[in-house]
Short mmCIF file of C-alpha atoms in Angstrom, two decimals:
data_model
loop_
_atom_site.label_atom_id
_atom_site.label_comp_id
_atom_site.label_asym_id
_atom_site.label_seq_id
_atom_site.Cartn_x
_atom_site.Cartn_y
_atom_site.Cartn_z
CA UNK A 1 118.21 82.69 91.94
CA UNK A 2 115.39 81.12 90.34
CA UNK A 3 113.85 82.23 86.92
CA UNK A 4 110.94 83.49 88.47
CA UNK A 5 112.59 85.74 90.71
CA UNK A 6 115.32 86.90 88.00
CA UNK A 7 111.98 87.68 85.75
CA UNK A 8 110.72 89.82 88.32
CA UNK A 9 113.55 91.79 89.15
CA UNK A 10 113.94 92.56 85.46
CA UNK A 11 110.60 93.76 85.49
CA UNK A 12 110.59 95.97 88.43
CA UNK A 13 114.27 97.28 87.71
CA UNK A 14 112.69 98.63 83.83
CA UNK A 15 109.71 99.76 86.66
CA UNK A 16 112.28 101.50 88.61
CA UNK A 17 114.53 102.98 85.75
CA UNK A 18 110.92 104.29 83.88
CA UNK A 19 109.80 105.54 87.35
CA UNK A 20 113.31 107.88 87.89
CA UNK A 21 113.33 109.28 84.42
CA UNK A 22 108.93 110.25 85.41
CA UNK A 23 109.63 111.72 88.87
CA UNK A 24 113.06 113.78 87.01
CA UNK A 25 111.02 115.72 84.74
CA UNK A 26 108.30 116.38 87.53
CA UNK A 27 110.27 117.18 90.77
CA UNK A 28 111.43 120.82 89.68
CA UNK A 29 107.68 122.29 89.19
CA UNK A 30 106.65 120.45 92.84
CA UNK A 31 107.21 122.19 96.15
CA UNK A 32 109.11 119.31 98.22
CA UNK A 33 110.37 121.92 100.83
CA UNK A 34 109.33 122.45 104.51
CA UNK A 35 105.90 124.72 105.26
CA UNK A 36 104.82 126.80 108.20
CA UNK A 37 102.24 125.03 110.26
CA UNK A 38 102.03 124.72 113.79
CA UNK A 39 101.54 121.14 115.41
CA UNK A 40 97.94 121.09 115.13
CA UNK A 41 97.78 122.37 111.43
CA UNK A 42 100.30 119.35 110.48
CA UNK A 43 98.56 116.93 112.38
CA UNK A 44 95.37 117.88 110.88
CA UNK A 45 96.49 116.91 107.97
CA UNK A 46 96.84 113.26 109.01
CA UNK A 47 93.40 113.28 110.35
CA UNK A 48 92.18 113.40 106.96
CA UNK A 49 94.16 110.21 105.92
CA UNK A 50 92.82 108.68 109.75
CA UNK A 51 89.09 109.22 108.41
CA UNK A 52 90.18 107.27 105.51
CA UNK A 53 91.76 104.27 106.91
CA UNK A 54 89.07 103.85 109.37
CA UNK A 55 86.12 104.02 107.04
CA UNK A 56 88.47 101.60 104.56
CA UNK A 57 88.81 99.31 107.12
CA UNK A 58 85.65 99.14 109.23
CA UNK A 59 83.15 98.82 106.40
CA UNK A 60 85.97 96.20 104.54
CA UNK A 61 85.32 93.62 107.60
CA UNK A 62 82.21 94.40 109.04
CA UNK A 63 80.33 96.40 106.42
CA UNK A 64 79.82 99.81 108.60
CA UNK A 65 81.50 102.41 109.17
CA UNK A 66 82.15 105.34 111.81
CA UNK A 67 78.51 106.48 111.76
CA UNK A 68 77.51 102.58 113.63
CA UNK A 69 80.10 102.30 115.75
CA UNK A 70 81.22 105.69 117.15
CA UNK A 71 79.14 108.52 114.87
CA UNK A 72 80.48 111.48 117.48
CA UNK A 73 84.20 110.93 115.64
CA UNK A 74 82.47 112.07 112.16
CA UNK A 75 81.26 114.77 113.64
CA UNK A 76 78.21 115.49 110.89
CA UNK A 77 80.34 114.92 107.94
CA UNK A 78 79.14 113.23 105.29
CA UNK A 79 78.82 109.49 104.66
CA UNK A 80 81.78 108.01 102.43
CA UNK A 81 80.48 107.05 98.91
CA UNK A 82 80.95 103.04 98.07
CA UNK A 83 81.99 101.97 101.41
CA UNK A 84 81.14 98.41 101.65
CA UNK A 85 81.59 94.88 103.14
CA UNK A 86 84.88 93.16 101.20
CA UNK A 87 85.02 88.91 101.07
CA UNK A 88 87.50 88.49 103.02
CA UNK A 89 88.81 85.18 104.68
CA UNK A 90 87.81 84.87 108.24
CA UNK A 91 92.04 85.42 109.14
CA UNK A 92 91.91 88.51 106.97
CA UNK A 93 88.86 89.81 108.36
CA UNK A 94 89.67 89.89 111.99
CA UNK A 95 92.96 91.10 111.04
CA UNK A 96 91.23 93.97 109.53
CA UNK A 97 88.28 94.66 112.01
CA UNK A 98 91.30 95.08 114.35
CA UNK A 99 92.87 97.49 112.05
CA UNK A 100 89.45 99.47 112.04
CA UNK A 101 89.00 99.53 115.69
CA UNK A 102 92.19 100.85 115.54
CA UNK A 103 91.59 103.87 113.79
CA UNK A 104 88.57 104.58 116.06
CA UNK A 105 91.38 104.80 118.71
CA UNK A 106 93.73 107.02 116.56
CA UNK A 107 90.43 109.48 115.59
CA UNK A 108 89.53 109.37 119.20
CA UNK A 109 93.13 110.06 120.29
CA UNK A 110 93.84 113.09 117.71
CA UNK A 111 90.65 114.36 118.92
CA UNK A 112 91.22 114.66 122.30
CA UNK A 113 94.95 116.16 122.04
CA UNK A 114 94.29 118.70 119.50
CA UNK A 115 90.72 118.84 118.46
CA UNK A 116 89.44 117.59 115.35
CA UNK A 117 86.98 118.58 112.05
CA UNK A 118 84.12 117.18 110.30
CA UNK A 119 84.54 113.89 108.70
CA UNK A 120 85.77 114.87 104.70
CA UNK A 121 83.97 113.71 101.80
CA UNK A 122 85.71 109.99 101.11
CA UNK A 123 85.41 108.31 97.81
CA UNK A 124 86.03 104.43 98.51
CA UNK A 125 84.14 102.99 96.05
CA UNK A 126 85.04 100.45 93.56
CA UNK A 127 85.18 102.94 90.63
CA UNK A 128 87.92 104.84 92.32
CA UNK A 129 89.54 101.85 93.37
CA UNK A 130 89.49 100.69 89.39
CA UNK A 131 90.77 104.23 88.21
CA UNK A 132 93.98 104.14 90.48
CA UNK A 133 94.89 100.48 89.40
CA UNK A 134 94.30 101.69 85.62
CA UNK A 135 96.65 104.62 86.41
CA UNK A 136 99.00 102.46 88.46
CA UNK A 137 99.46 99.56 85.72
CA UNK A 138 99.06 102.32 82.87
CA UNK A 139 96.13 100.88 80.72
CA UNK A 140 92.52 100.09 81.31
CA UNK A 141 92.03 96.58 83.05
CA UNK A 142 89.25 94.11 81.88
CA UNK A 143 87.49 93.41 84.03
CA UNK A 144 87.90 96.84 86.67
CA UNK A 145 89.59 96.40 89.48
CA UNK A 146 87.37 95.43 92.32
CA UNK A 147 88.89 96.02 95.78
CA UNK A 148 85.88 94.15 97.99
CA UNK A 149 86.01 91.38 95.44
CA UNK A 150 88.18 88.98 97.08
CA UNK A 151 90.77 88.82 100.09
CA UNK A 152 93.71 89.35 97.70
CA UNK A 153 92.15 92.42 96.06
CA UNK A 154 91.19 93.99 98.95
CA UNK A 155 94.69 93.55 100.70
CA UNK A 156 96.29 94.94 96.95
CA UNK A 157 93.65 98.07 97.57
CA UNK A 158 95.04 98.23 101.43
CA UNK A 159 98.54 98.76 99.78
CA UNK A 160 97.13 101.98 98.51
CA UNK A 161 96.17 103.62 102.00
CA UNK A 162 98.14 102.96 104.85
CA UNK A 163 101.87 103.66 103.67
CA UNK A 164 100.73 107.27 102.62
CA UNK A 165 99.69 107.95 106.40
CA UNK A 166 103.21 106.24 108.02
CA UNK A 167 105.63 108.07 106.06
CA UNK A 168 103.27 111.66 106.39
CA UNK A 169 104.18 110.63 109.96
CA UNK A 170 107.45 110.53 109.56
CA UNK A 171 107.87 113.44 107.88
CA UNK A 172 105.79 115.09 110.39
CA UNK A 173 107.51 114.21 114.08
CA UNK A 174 110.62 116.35 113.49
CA UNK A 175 108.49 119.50 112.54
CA UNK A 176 106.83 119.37 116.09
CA UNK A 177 107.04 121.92 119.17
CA UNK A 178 105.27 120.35 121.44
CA UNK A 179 105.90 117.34 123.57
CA UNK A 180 102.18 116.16 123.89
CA UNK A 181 102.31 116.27 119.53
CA UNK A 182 105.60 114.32 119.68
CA UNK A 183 104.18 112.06 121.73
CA UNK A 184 100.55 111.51 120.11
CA UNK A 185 102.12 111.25 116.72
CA UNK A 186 105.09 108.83 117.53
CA UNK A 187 102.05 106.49 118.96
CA UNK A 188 100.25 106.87 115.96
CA UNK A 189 103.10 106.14 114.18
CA UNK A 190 104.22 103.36 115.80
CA UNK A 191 100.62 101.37 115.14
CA UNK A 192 100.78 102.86 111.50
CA UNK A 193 103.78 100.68 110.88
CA UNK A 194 102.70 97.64 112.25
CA UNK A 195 99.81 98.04 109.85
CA UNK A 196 101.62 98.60 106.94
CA UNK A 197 103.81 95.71 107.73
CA UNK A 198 101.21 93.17 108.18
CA UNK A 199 100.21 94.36 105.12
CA UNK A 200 103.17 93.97 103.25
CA UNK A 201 103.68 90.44 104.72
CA UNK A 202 100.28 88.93 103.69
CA UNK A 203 101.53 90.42 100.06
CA UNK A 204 104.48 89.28 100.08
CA UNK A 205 103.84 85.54 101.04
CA UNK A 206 101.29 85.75 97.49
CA UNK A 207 104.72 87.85 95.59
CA UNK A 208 104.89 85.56 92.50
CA UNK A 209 101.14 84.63 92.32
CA UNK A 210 98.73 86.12 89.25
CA UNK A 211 95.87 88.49 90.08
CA UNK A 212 92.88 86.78 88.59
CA UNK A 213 92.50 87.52 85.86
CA UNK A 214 95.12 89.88 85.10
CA UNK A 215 98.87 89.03 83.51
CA UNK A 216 100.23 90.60 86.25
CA UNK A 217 101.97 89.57 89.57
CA UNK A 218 101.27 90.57 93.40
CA UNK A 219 104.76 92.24 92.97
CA UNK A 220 103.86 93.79 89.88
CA UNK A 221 101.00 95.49 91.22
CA UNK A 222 102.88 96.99 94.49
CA UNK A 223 105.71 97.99 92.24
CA UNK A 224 103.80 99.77 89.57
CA UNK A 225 101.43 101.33 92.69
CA UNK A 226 104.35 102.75 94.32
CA UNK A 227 105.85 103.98 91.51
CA UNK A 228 102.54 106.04 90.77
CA UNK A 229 102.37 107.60 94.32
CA UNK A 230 105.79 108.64 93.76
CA UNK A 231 105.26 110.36 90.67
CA UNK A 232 102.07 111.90 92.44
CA UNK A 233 104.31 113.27 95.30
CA UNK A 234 106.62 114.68 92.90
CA UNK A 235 109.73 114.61 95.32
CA UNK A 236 111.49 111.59 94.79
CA UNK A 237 112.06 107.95 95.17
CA UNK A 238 109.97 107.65 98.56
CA UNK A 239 108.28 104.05 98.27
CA UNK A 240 108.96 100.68 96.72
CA UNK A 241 107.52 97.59 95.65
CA UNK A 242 107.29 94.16 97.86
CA UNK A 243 110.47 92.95 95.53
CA UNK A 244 113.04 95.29 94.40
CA UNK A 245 116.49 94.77 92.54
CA UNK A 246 119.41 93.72 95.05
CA UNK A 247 120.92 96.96 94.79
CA UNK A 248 118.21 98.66 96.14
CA UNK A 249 117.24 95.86 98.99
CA UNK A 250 118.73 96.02 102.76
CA UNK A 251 122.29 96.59 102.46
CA UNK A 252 122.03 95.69 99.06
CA UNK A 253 121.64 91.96 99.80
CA UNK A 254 118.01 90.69 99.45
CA UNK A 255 115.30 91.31 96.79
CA UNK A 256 112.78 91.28 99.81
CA UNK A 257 111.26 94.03 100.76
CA UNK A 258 108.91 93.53 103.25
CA UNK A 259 109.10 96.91 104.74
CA UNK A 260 110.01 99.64 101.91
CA UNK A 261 113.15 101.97 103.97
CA UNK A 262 116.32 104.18 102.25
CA UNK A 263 119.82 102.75 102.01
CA UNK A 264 120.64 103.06 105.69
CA UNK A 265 116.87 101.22 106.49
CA UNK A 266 115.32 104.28 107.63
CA UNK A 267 111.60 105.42 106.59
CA UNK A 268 110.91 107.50 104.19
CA UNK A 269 109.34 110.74 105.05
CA UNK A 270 106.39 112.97 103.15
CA UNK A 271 105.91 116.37 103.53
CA UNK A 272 102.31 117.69 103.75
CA UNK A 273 101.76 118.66 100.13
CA UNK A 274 103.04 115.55 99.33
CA UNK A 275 100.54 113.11 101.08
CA UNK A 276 97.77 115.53 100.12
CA UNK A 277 99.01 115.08 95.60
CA UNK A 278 98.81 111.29 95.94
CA UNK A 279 95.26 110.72 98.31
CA UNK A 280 93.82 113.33 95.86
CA UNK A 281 95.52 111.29 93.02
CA UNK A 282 95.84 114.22 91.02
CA UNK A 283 99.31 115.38 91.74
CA UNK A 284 98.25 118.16 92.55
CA UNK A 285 97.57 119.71 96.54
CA UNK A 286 95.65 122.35 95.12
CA UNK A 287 93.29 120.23 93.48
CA UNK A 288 91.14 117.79 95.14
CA UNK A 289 90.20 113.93 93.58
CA UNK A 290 90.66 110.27 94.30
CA UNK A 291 89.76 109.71 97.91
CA UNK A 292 88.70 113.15 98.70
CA UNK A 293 86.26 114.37 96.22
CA UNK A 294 85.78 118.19 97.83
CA UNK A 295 89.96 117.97 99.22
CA UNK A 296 91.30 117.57 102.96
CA UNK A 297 89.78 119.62 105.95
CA UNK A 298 92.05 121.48 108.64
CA UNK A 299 93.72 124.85 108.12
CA UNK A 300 96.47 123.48 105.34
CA UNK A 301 94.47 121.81 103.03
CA UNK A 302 91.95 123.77 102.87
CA UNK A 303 94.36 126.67 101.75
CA UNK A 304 95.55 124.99 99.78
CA UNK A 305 92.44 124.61 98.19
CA UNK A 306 91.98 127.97 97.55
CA UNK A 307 95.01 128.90 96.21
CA UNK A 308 95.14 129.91 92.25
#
């Protein structure tokens, strides 16, 4: 093993050990249990996180969003705030203009199958961007965290977004009556994935390498932004870092971890008031933030909205 790697697996296993004793003294006051929806409700939910991931990735490669290249989909909602053109290498940015004409597919498909909502208020601008990073890494970075800046910064800011969706996903197939919702959601799903582990790959390769001009790693950065969304879920150990301890890698043999699974390399699963705590970054379903500004739309978030 060489000294780099056995530095960073110290690191992320005091990441790890800090991150169980957090999520501990949190999980009790969370609701981590099953809700009543019916398959439109729950998939409404991951329409919100579709919005997202399309205007993320659209305006990251070619600087415009839903309301240029299919403005029926946003159906009159409002324009997301900070939305703009990343520098991305040209490999990057077709890899992520596919990603966003991808989405146009998924908003189209959801759409069609069980109707959709208005287009929710998104924040994607770089002073969002900075504030999760600062609450990721726990202290302020100097200079703030800019997530168009550079190719590198922009995939470390696509870390934050997909994963969220994939395992809501997961968590959300077995919960279905329908056949036509098992079937739209397990093709979501499926492209999701392949998202997230692209993703995770173009990280990976860059593991070991400083983020300009930060004293921290590639690795550091997933590990420490995993560890937040699993403190903001509030149910458990549900994500992990690009490099993780041995004990905690496939079958306990490999510090990789290229796609983040559970001990028997199956995907981790969200419920809905999960997802809905870490895209509203507060922890909280009841109270909106982060990415959504005014909260989710469809049936359960907004209820939960307006519970006291």
């Amino acid at each position: 093993m060489s000294s780099k790697v056995k530095m960073a697996t110290l690191s992320l296993l005091f990441v790890c050990f800090i991150s169980i004793l957090n999520i501990r003294k949190v999980m009790c006051a969370a609701s981590c249990g099953p809700i009543i929806a019916n398959d439109k409700d729950r998939i409404q939910v991951a329409l919100n996180l579709e919005f997202l991931e399309a205007e993320f990735f659209l305006n990251g490669a070619l600087g415009k969003g839903l309301d240029a290249i299919d403005p029926g989909l946003a159906a009159g909602g409002p324009p997301p705030a900070g939305a703009k053109k990343a520098n991305l290498d040209p490999l990057t940015n077709q890899i992520i203009e596919e990603f966003g004409y991808q989405e146009v597919g998924h908003l189209r498909a959801i759409v069609k199958t069980i109707g959709g909502f208005p287009r929710p208020l998104l924040n994607l601008s770089t002073e969002n961007f900075a504030n999760i990073f600062n609450e990721a890494v726990g202290f302020k970075l100097s200079p703030p965290f800019d997530p168009y800046f550079n190719t590198l910064n922009y995939l470390l800011a696509c870390y934050v977004i997909p994963y969220v969706g994939l395992v809501g996903y997961v968590g959300t197939i077995p919960n279905l009556v329908n056949y036509t919702s098992r079937e739209l959601v397990a093709g979501l799903l499926g492209v999701e994935s392949g998202q997230d582990a692209v993703i995770r790959t173009l990280l990976y390769e860059k593991a070991n390498e400083k983020v300009q001009p930060y004293n921290l790693t590639v690795a550091d950065f997933s590990s420490r932004i995993s560890q937040l969304r699993n403190q903001l879920g509030m149910c458990g150990i549900k994500d992990e870092g690009l490099i993780v301890p041995p004990t905690l890698g496939a079958e306990g043999k490999t510090e990789s971890n290229i796609l983040s699974a559970d001990a028997d390399s199956l995907s981790y699963e969200r419920t809905p008031q999960e997802v809905l705590r870490i895209v509203y970054g507060t922890g909280d379903e009841h109270k909106p933030g982060g990415f959504f500004p005014n909260g989710g739309n469809g049936r359960i978030a907004k209820e939960y909205l307006h519970e006291t």
